[in-house]
XYZ file of C-alpha atoms in Angstrom:
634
model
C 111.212 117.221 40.292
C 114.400 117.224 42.162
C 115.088 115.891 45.638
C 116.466 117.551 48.599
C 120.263 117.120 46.919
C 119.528 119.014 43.756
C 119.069 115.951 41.588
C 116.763 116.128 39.030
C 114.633 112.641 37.877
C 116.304 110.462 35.438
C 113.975 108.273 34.507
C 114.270 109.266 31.015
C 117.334 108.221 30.585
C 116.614 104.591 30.836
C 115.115 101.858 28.484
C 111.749 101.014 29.067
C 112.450 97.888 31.280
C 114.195 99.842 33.715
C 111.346 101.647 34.612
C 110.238 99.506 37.488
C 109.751 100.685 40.951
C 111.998 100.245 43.592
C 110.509 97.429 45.700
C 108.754 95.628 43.602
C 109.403 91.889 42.255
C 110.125 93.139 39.348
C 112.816 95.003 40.046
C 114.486 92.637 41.799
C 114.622 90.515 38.981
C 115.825 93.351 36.564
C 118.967 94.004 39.561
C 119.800 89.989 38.752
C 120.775 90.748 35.456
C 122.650 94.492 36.796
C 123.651 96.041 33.852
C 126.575 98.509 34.107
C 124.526 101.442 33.994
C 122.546 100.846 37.133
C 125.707 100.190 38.982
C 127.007 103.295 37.818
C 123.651 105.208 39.080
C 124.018 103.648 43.040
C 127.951 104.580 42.932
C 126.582 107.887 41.762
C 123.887 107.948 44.543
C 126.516 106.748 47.051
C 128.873 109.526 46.054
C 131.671 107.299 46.182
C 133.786 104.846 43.693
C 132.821 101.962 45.279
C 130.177 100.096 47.267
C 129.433 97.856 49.079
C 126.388 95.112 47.897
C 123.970 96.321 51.004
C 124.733 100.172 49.313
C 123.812 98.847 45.732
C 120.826 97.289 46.824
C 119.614 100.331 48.628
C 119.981 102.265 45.944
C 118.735 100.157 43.977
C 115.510 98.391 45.929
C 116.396 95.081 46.020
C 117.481 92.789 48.620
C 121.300 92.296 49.355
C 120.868 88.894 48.780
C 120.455 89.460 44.627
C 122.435 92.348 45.105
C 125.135 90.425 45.866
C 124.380 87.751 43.152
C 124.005 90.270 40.612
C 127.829 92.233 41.235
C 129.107 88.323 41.277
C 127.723 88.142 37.657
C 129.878 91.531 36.652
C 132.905 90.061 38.748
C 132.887 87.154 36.276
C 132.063 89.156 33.391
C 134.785 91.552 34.006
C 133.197 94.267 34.451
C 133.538 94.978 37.964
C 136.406 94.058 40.451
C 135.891 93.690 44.366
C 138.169 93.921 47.109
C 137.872 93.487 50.809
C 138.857 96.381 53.128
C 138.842 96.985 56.812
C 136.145 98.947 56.931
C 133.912 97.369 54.641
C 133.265 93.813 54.371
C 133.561 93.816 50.706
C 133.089 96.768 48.066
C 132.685 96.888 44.522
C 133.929 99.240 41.446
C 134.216 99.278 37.783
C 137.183 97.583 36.234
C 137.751 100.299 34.199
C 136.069 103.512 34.263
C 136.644 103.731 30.210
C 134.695 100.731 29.388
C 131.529 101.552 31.419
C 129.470 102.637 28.073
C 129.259 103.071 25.079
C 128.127 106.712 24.985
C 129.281 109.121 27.192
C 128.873 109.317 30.595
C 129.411 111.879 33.512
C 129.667 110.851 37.122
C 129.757 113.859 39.617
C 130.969 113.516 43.240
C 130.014 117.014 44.342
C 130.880 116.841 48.116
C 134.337 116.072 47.035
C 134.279 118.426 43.778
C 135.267 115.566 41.369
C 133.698 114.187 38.277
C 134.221 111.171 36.367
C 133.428 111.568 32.551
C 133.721 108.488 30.195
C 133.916 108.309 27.047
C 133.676 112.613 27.012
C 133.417 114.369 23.718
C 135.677 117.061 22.638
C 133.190 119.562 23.898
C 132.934 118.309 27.537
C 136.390 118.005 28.069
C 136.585 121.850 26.449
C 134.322 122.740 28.773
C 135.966 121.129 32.230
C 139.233 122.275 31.247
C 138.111 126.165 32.069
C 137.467 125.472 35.468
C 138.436 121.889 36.405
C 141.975 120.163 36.465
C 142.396 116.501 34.803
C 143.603 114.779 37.399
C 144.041 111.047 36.259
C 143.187 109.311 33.290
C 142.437 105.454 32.370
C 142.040 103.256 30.043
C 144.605 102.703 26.891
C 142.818 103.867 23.218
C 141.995 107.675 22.696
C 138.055 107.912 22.819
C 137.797 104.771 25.205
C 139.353 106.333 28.818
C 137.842 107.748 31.922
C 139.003 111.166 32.963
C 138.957 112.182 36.682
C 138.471 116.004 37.243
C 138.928 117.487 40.403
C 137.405 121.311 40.767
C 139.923 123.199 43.099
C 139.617 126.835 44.478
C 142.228 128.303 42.065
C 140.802 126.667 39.089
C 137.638 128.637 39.780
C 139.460 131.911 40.827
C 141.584 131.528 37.244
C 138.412 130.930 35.143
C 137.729 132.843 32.072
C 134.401 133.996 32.323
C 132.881 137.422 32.894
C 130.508 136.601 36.070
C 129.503 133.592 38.149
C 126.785 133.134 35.828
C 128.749 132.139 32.762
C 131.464 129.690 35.165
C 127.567 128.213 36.218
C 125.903 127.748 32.899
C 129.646 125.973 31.559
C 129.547 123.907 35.029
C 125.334 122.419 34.091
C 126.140 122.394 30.387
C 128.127 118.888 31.068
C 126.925 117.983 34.743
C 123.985 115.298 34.390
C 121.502 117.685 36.410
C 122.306 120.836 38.841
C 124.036 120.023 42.058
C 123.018 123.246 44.360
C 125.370 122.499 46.947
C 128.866 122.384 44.050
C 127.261 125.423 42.295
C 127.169 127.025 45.706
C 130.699 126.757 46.672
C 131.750 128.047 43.164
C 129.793 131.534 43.703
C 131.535 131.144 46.655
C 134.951 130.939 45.773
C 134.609 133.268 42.670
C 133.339 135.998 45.304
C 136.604 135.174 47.239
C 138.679 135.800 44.015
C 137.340 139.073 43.171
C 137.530 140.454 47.027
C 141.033 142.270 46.905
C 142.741 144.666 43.938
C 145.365 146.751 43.508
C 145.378 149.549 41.469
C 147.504 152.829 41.104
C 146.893 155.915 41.981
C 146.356 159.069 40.582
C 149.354 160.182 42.071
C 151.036 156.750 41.326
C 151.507 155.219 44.507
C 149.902 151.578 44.721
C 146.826 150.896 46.781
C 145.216 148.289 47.939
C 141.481 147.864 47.739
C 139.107 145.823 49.597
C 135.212 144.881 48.715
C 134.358 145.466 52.262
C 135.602 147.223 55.802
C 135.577 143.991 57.363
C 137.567 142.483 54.947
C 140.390 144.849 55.149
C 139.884 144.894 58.703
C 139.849 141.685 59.393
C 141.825 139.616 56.607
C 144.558 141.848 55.411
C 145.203 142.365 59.198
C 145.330 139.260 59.961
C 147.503 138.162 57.345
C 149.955 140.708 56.076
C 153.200 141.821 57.946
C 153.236 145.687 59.406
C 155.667 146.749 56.525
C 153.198 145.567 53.607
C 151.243 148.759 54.126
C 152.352 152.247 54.574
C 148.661 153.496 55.789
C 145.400 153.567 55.069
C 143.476 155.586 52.796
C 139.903 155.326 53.514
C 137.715 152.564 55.187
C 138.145 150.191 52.541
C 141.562 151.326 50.728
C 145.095 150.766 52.294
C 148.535 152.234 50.821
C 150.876 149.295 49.607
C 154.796 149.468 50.319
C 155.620 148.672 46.909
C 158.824 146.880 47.736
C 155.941 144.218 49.689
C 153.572 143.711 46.020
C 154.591 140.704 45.941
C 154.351 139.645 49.419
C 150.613 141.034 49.546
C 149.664 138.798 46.940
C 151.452 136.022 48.255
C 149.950 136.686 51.721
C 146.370 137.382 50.423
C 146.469 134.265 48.166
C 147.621 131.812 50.785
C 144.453 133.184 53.039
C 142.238 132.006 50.421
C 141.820 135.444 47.909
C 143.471 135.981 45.005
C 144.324 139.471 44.490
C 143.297 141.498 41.452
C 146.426 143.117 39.844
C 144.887 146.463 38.209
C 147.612 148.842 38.804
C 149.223 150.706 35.214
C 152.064 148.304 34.429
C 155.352 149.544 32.833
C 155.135 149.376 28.789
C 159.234 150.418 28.737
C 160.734 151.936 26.326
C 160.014 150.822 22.386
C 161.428 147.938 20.708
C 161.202 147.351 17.007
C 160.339 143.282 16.671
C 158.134 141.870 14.497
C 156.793 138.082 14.887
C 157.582 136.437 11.413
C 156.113 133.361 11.890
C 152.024 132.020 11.745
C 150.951 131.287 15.238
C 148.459 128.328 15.779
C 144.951 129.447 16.557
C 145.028 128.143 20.133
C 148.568 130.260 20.536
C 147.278 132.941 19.318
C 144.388 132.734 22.227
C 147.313 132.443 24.518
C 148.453 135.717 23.260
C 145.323 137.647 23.228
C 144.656 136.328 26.955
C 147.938 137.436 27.937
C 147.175 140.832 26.697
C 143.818 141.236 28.758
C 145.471 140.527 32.029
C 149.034 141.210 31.270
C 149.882 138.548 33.300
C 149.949 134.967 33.043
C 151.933 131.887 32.172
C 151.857 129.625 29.319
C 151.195 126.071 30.000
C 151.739 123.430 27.513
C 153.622 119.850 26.592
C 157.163 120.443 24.889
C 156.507 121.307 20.847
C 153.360 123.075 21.812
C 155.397 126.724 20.965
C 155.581 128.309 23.496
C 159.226 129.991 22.731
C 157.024 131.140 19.284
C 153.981 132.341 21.358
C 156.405 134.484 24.069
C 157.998 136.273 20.735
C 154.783 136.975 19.534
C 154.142 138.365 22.905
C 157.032 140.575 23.264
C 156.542 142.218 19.581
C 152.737 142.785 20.750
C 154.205 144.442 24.164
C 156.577 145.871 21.654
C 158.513 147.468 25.199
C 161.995 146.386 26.445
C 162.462 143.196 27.424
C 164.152 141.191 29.886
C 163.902 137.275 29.503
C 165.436 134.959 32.600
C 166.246 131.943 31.859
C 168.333 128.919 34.002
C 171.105 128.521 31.858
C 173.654 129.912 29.749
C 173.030 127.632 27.609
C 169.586 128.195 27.252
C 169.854 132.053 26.751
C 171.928 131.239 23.816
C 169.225 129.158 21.982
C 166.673 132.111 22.939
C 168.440 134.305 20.870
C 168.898 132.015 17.925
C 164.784 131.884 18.513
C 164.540 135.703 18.273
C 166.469 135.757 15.126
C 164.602 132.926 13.460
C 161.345 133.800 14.089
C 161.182 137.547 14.458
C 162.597 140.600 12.632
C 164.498 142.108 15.564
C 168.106 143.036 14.861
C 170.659 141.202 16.459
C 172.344 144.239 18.150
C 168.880 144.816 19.963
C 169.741 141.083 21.526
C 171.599 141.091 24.960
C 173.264 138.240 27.046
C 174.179 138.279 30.586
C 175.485 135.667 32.093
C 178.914 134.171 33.122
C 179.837 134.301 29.572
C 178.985 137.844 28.645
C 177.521 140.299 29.988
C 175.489 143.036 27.763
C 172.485 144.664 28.457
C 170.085 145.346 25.158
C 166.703 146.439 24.585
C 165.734 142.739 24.495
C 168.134 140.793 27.518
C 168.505 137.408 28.125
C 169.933 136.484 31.662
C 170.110 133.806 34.064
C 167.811 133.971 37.200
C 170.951 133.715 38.955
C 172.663 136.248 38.093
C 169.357 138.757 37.496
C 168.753 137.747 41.607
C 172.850 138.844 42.539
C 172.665 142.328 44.370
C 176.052 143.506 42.896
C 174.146 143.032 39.102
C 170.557 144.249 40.429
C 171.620 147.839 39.874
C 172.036 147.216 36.027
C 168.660 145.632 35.552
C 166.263 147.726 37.841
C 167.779 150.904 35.788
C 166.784 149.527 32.491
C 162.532 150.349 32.090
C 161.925 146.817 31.223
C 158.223 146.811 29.737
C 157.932 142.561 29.646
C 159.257 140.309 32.062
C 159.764 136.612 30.618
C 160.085 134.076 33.218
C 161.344 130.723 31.139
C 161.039 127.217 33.057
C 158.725 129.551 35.565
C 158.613 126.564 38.455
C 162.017 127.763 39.119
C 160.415 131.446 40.543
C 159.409 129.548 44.110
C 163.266 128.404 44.637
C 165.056 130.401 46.799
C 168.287 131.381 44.539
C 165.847 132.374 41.981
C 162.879 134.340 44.177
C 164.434 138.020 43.964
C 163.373 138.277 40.274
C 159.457 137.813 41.393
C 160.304 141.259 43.226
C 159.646 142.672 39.370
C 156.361 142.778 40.181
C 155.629 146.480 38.511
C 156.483 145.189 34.739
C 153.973 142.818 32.720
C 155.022 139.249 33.532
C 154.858 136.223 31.152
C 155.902 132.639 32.421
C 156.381 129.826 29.919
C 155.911 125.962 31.851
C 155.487 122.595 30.226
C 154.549 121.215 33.823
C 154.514 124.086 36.863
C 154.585 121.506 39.042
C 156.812 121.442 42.101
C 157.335 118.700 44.811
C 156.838 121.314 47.133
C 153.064 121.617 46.067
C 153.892 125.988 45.412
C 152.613 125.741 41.583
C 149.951 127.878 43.285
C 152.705 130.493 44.234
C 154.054 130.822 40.395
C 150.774 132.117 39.279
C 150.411 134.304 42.247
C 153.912 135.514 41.648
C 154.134 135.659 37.925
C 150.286 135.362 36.981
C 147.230 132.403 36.316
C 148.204 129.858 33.936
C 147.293 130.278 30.196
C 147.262 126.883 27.691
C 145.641 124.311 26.622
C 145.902 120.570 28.417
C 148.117 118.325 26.941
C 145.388 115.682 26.153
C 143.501 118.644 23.753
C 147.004 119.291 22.088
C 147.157 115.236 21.299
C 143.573 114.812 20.497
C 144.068 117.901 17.605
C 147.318 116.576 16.373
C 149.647 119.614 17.005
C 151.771 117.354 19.110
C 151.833 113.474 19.118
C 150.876 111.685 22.514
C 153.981 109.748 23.126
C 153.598 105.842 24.517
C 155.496 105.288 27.810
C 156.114 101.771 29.276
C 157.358 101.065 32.646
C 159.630 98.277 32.069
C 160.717 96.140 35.392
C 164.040 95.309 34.920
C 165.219 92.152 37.294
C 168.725 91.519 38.592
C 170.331 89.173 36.862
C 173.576 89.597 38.215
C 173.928 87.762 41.843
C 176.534 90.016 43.237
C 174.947 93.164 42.368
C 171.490 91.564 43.962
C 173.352 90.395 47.146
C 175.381 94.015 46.759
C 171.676 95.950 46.687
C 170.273 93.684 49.941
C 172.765 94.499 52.328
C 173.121 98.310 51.775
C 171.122 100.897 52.944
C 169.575 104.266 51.824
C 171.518 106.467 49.182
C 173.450 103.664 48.165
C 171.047 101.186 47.903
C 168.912 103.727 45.539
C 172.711 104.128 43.128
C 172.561 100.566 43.160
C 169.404 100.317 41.617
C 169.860 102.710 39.698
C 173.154 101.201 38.079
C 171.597 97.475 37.861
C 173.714 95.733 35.588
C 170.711 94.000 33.727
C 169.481 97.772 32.052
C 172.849 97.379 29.911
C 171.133 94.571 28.207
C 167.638 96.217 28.193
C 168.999 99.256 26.618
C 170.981 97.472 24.016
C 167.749 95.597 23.154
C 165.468 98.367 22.976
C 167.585 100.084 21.057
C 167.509 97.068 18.609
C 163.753 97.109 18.755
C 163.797 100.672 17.454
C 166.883 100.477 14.746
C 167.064 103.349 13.212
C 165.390 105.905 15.443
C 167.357 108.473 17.193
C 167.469 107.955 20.638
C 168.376 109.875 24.187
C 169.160 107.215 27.218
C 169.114 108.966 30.287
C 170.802 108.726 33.532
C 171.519 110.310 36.856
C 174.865 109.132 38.264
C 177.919 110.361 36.292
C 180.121 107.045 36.435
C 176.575 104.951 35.298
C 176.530 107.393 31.856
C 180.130 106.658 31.033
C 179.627 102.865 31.725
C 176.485 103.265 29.822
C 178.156 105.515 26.955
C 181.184 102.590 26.218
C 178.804 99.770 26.334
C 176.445 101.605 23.669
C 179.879 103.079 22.116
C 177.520 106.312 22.073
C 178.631 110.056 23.159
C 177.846 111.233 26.846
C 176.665 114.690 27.239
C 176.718 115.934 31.449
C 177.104 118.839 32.895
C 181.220 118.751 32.845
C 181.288 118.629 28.992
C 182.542 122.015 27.657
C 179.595 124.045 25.863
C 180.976 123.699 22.456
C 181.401 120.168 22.189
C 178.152 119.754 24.043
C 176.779 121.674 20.680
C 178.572 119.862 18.126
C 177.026 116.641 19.483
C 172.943 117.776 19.565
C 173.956 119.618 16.268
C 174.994 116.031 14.531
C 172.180 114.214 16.685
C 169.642 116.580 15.148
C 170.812 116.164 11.260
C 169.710 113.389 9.368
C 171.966 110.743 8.202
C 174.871 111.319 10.791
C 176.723 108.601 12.885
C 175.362 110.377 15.974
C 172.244 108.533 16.177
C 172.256 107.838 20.369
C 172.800 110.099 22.645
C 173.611 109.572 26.641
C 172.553 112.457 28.219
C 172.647 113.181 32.273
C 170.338 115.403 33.943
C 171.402 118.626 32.078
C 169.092 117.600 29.523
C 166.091 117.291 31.774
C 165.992 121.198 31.682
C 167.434 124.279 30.235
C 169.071 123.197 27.214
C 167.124 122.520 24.484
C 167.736 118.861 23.395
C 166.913 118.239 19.671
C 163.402 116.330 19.948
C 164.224 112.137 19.774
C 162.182 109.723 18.343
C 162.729 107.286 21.555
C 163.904 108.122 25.003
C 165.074 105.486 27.749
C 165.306 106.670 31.055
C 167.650 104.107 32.374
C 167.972 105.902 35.807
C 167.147 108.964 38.002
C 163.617 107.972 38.824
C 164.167 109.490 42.124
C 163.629 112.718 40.617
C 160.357 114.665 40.924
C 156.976 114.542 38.588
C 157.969 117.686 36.420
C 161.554 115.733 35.435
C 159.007 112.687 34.420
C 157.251 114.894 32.651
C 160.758 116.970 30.941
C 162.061 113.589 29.299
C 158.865 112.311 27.803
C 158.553 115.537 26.653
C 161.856 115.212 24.516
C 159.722 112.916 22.385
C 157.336 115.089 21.383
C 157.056 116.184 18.060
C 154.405 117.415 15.431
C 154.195 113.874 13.845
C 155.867 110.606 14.077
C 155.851 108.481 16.416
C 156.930 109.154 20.549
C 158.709 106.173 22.607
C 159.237 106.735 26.233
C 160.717 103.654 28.464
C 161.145 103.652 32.237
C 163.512 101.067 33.124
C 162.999 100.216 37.114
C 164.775 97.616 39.099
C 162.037 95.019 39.879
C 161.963 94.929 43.907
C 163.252 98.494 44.468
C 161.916 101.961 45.328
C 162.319 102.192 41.439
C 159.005 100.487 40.899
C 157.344 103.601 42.893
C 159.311 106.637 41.660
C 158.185 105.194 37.934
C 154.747 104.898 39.347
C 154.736 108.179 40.701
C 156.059 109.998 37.963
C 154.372 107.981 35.066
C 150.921 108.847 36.866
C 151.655 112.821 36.930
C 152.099 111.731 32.855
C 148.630 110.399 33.331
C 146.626 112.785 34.209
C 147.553 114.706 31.463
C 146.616 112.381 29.392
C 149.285 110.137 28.157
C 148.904 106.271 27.941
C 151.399 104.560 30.191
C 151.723 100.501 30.284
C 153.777 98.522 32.304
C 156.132 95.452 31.536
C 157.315 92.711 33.498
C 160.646 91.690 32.021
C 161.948 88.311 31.679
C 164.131 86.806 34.254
């Protein structure tokens, strides 16, 4: 029987002495001995993380009295922590949601859309990732940690299942019992995200198509501009301005419905590229899902292969190509991609840029230059059948948001982390397409890319002036002051000790801290104002075994847009004032197929270092990578 909530019983889940009634004698005896388990099932009757002792002995049917006396047993044990609030006398949680049990367990918060799984086999956390997004982890050991998963509107809309039905059965198959009110809102929002389409024409103008009058009455009125549509076709079918695709489905998404992209996409004109190199079975799922839609973007940690699975896309296109990219830099290492993993002939391969400027069957440009009217012309009379968006978070900046106008060719977008500080990740996938890839914890877990270990380390001042130099400024300064704390010298040199023998990348953000970093370390500095060729030389020497180039300085050029040979230990010694995806960009630099991954924060103790670490060591988190903290010595 279930009660009014959906729940189903659970007695049979419990031993035999935890059977009794609520009430009885006997059960208040079994609450002074609380195990874990039956604190977990009145947080999970609470709906919340924590309670207070009056909640637990509700839930439980006991007095607060042993209530009380039972959670001060788990307190000393370890088990569970308490902390006084304002609103609450006192409340109660877990210590660590990791440790709760030995088998797994899954915790649903349905008003909120969350669920807590520990301990979750490969097959749960399969199954959450289609429709739910990690959102923190804890604990330390693989196998041991809690994952929090939070079930959002656009997860549901970018699901890949065929009907409601199929999203529901996934959903029960790892919920404890059904939770009608959760399984309601789903069918609700995967209604919403099949509501809208466009489609072409018979006589190939676009159209937009709505489920119902009222919706196109009422919703695309409401929310799209008088020039998105020309006129309307019937009750439930409007004609699209074509220049305005993209605002549509900008516009529609924002309103809360996803828009169905079914219109007859360019192919272009033939290119003859081969891939020649094995994908990995979960790239080639990238691939084929890319293919359905013809749409998406691939999202995945650094040494996932997602430079190999884009190839592999653009040979299965097999139509002209144009690939944007942020960098000159960068569009020079595409092409030495192309050529190493693919039979395409070089003279098919284009670059335009500040350097160069040729236009190929296959053309790599910057997003800068693609987005300049006086080069538009070139590009929009080229019949480009695949439209590669690489580092796709830069689509939703403003120098770069002409090229989501191509909205008429098939558009790929390749992302290790989509995330912007701005909170638009939503507007890349409505711009470009949904995101495609595995999460970074499944790509650990199988061993195609090693989870690295990061360690905030707290760095004090050791140097009086510098301290007394920090306390009286103010704002920007007092952050470059931080930032250039005399004491990482010495941390640096000593971590670098630690690891003899491992090639390293220190990074920084101010220009002036890198050189004085650079001659203490008597290591190279790479920044933006060193010439292209020497910049070259020096990750050409840093990548070869058994050269005197074994640490690197690098400033933020190498957070993005180059790519920096993978290190065996990175030290960001500064820049933590930079958002969650640059976090994300230099632990990434440590990723590799096997070995080992180092990543250390250095932040100056007592400074709005400690939070920017924080903040971007917990995006790390919830994608699964252990991060541990250090207090060092005075």
């Amino acid at each position: 029987m279930g009660d009014e909530n959906g729940r189903e019983d659970d007695h049979s889940e419990k031993p035999e002495g935890d059977r009794t009634e609520p009430g009885t004698d006997a059960g208040e005896s079994t609450v002074g001995d609380l195990s874990l388990d039956r604190f977990h099932d009145a947080l999970e009757a609470e709906e919340r993380p924590v309670a207070t002792a009056s909640e637990v002995a509700r839930r439980l049917g006991t007095t607060q009295a042993a209530a009380r006396d039972a959670l001060a047993t788990l307190v000393e044990r370890g088990s569970v922590e308490r902390l006084d609030v304002e609103s609450d006398p006192v409340v109660f949680y877990p210590s660590e949601w990791g440790r709760l049990a030995s088998r797994e367990r899954v915790v649903t918060f349905p008003k909120r859309r969350e669920i807590v799984v520990d301990r979750p086999t490969q097959y749960t956390r399969a199954q959450l990732s289609q429709f739910a997004r990690l959102v923190d982890t804890t604990g330390t050991d693989p196998g041991t940690r809690g994952y929090l998963y939070r079930i959002r509107p656009e997860d549901v809309w970018a699901a890949p299942f065929d009907d409601a039905d199929a999203l529901i059965g996934s959903l029960r198959s790892v919920l404890p019992r059904r939770f009608a009110e959760l399984e309601e809102w789903v069918r609700d929002q995967w209604r919403r995200a099949n509501r809208f389409r466009l489609y072409t024409h018979e006589d190939d103008y676009v159209v937009l198509e709505a489920a119902s009058e009222s919706l196109l009455g009422n919703v695309a009125e409401q929310h799209l501009a008088d020039d998105h549509l020309r006129a309307p076709i019937s009750e439930t079918e409007a004609w699209v301005n074509e220049a305005a695709v993209a605002a549509v489905k900008r516009a529609l998404y924002d309103a809360g419905y996803p828009v169905q992209d079914d219109r007859d996409l360019d192919t272009g004109d033939p290119v003859d590229i081969d891939l020649t190199t094995d994908l990995r079975e979960y790239q080639e799922t990238w691939v084929e899902t890319f293919l359905e839609s013809r749409s998406g973007v691939y999202v995945g940690p650094p040494g996932s292969g997602k430079t190999v699975a884009a190839i592999a896309t653009i040979a299965a296109v097999g139509g002209e190509t144009l690939i944007l990219v942020p960098s000159r830099e960068l569009a020079g290492q595409w092409r030495e991609e192309l050529l190493a993993h693919s039979t395409v002939d070089p003279a098919d391969i284009g670059e335009y840029h500040g350097g160069q400027k040729e236009i190929r069957p296959i053309t790599i440009a910057t997003y800068q230059i693609a987005g300049m009217d006086r080069h538009r012309g070139l590009f929009d009379s080229r019949r480009w059948g695949l439209i590669c968006f690489d580092e796709a978070h830069h689509i939703t900046a403003p120098v770069y948001s002409r090229a989501a106008e191509l909205q008429a060719k098939h558009r790929l977008g390749l992302s290790a982390t989509p995330v912007r500080e701005t909170g638009s990740e939503e507007e890349i996938y409505t711009l470009i397409g949904q995101p495609i890839g595995a999460d970074w914890d499944a790509l650990f877990e199988a061993g195609f890319v090693q989870e690295p270990e990061v360690e905030i380390r707290y760095v004090p001042w050791r140097d009086e002036l510098a301290r007394n130099e920090y306390a009286s400024a103010d704002g920007r300064e007092r952050r470059r002051l931080a930032a250039e704390n005399p004491a990482k010298v010495e941390e640096v040199r000593y971590l670098l000790a630690a690891h003899r023998g491992k090639k390293a990348l220190v990074f920084i953000e101010y220009l002036d801290h890198g050189e004085a970093l650079a001659d203490a370390l008597d290591a190279p500095f790479v920044s933006g104002e060193t010439p292209h060729h020497e910049r070259a030389e020096l990750f050409r020497r840093f990548h070869e075994e058994g050269t005197e180039v074994d640490v690197l300085v690098v400033s933020r050029v190498g957070d993005e847009g180059i790519d920096l040979p993978n290190a065996e230990l990175a030290v960001v010694a500064s820049g933590l004032g930079g958002s969650r995806r640059q976090g994300s960009q230099r632990a990434g630099r440590t990723m590799r197929p096997e070995g080992t991954a180092l990543v250390y924060v250095l932040a100056t103790r007592g400074s709005s270092e400690e939070e920017f670490a924080q903040r971007q060591m917990r995006h790390l988190a919830r994608k699964g990578v252990r991060v541990r903290e250090t207090n060092v010595a005075e």
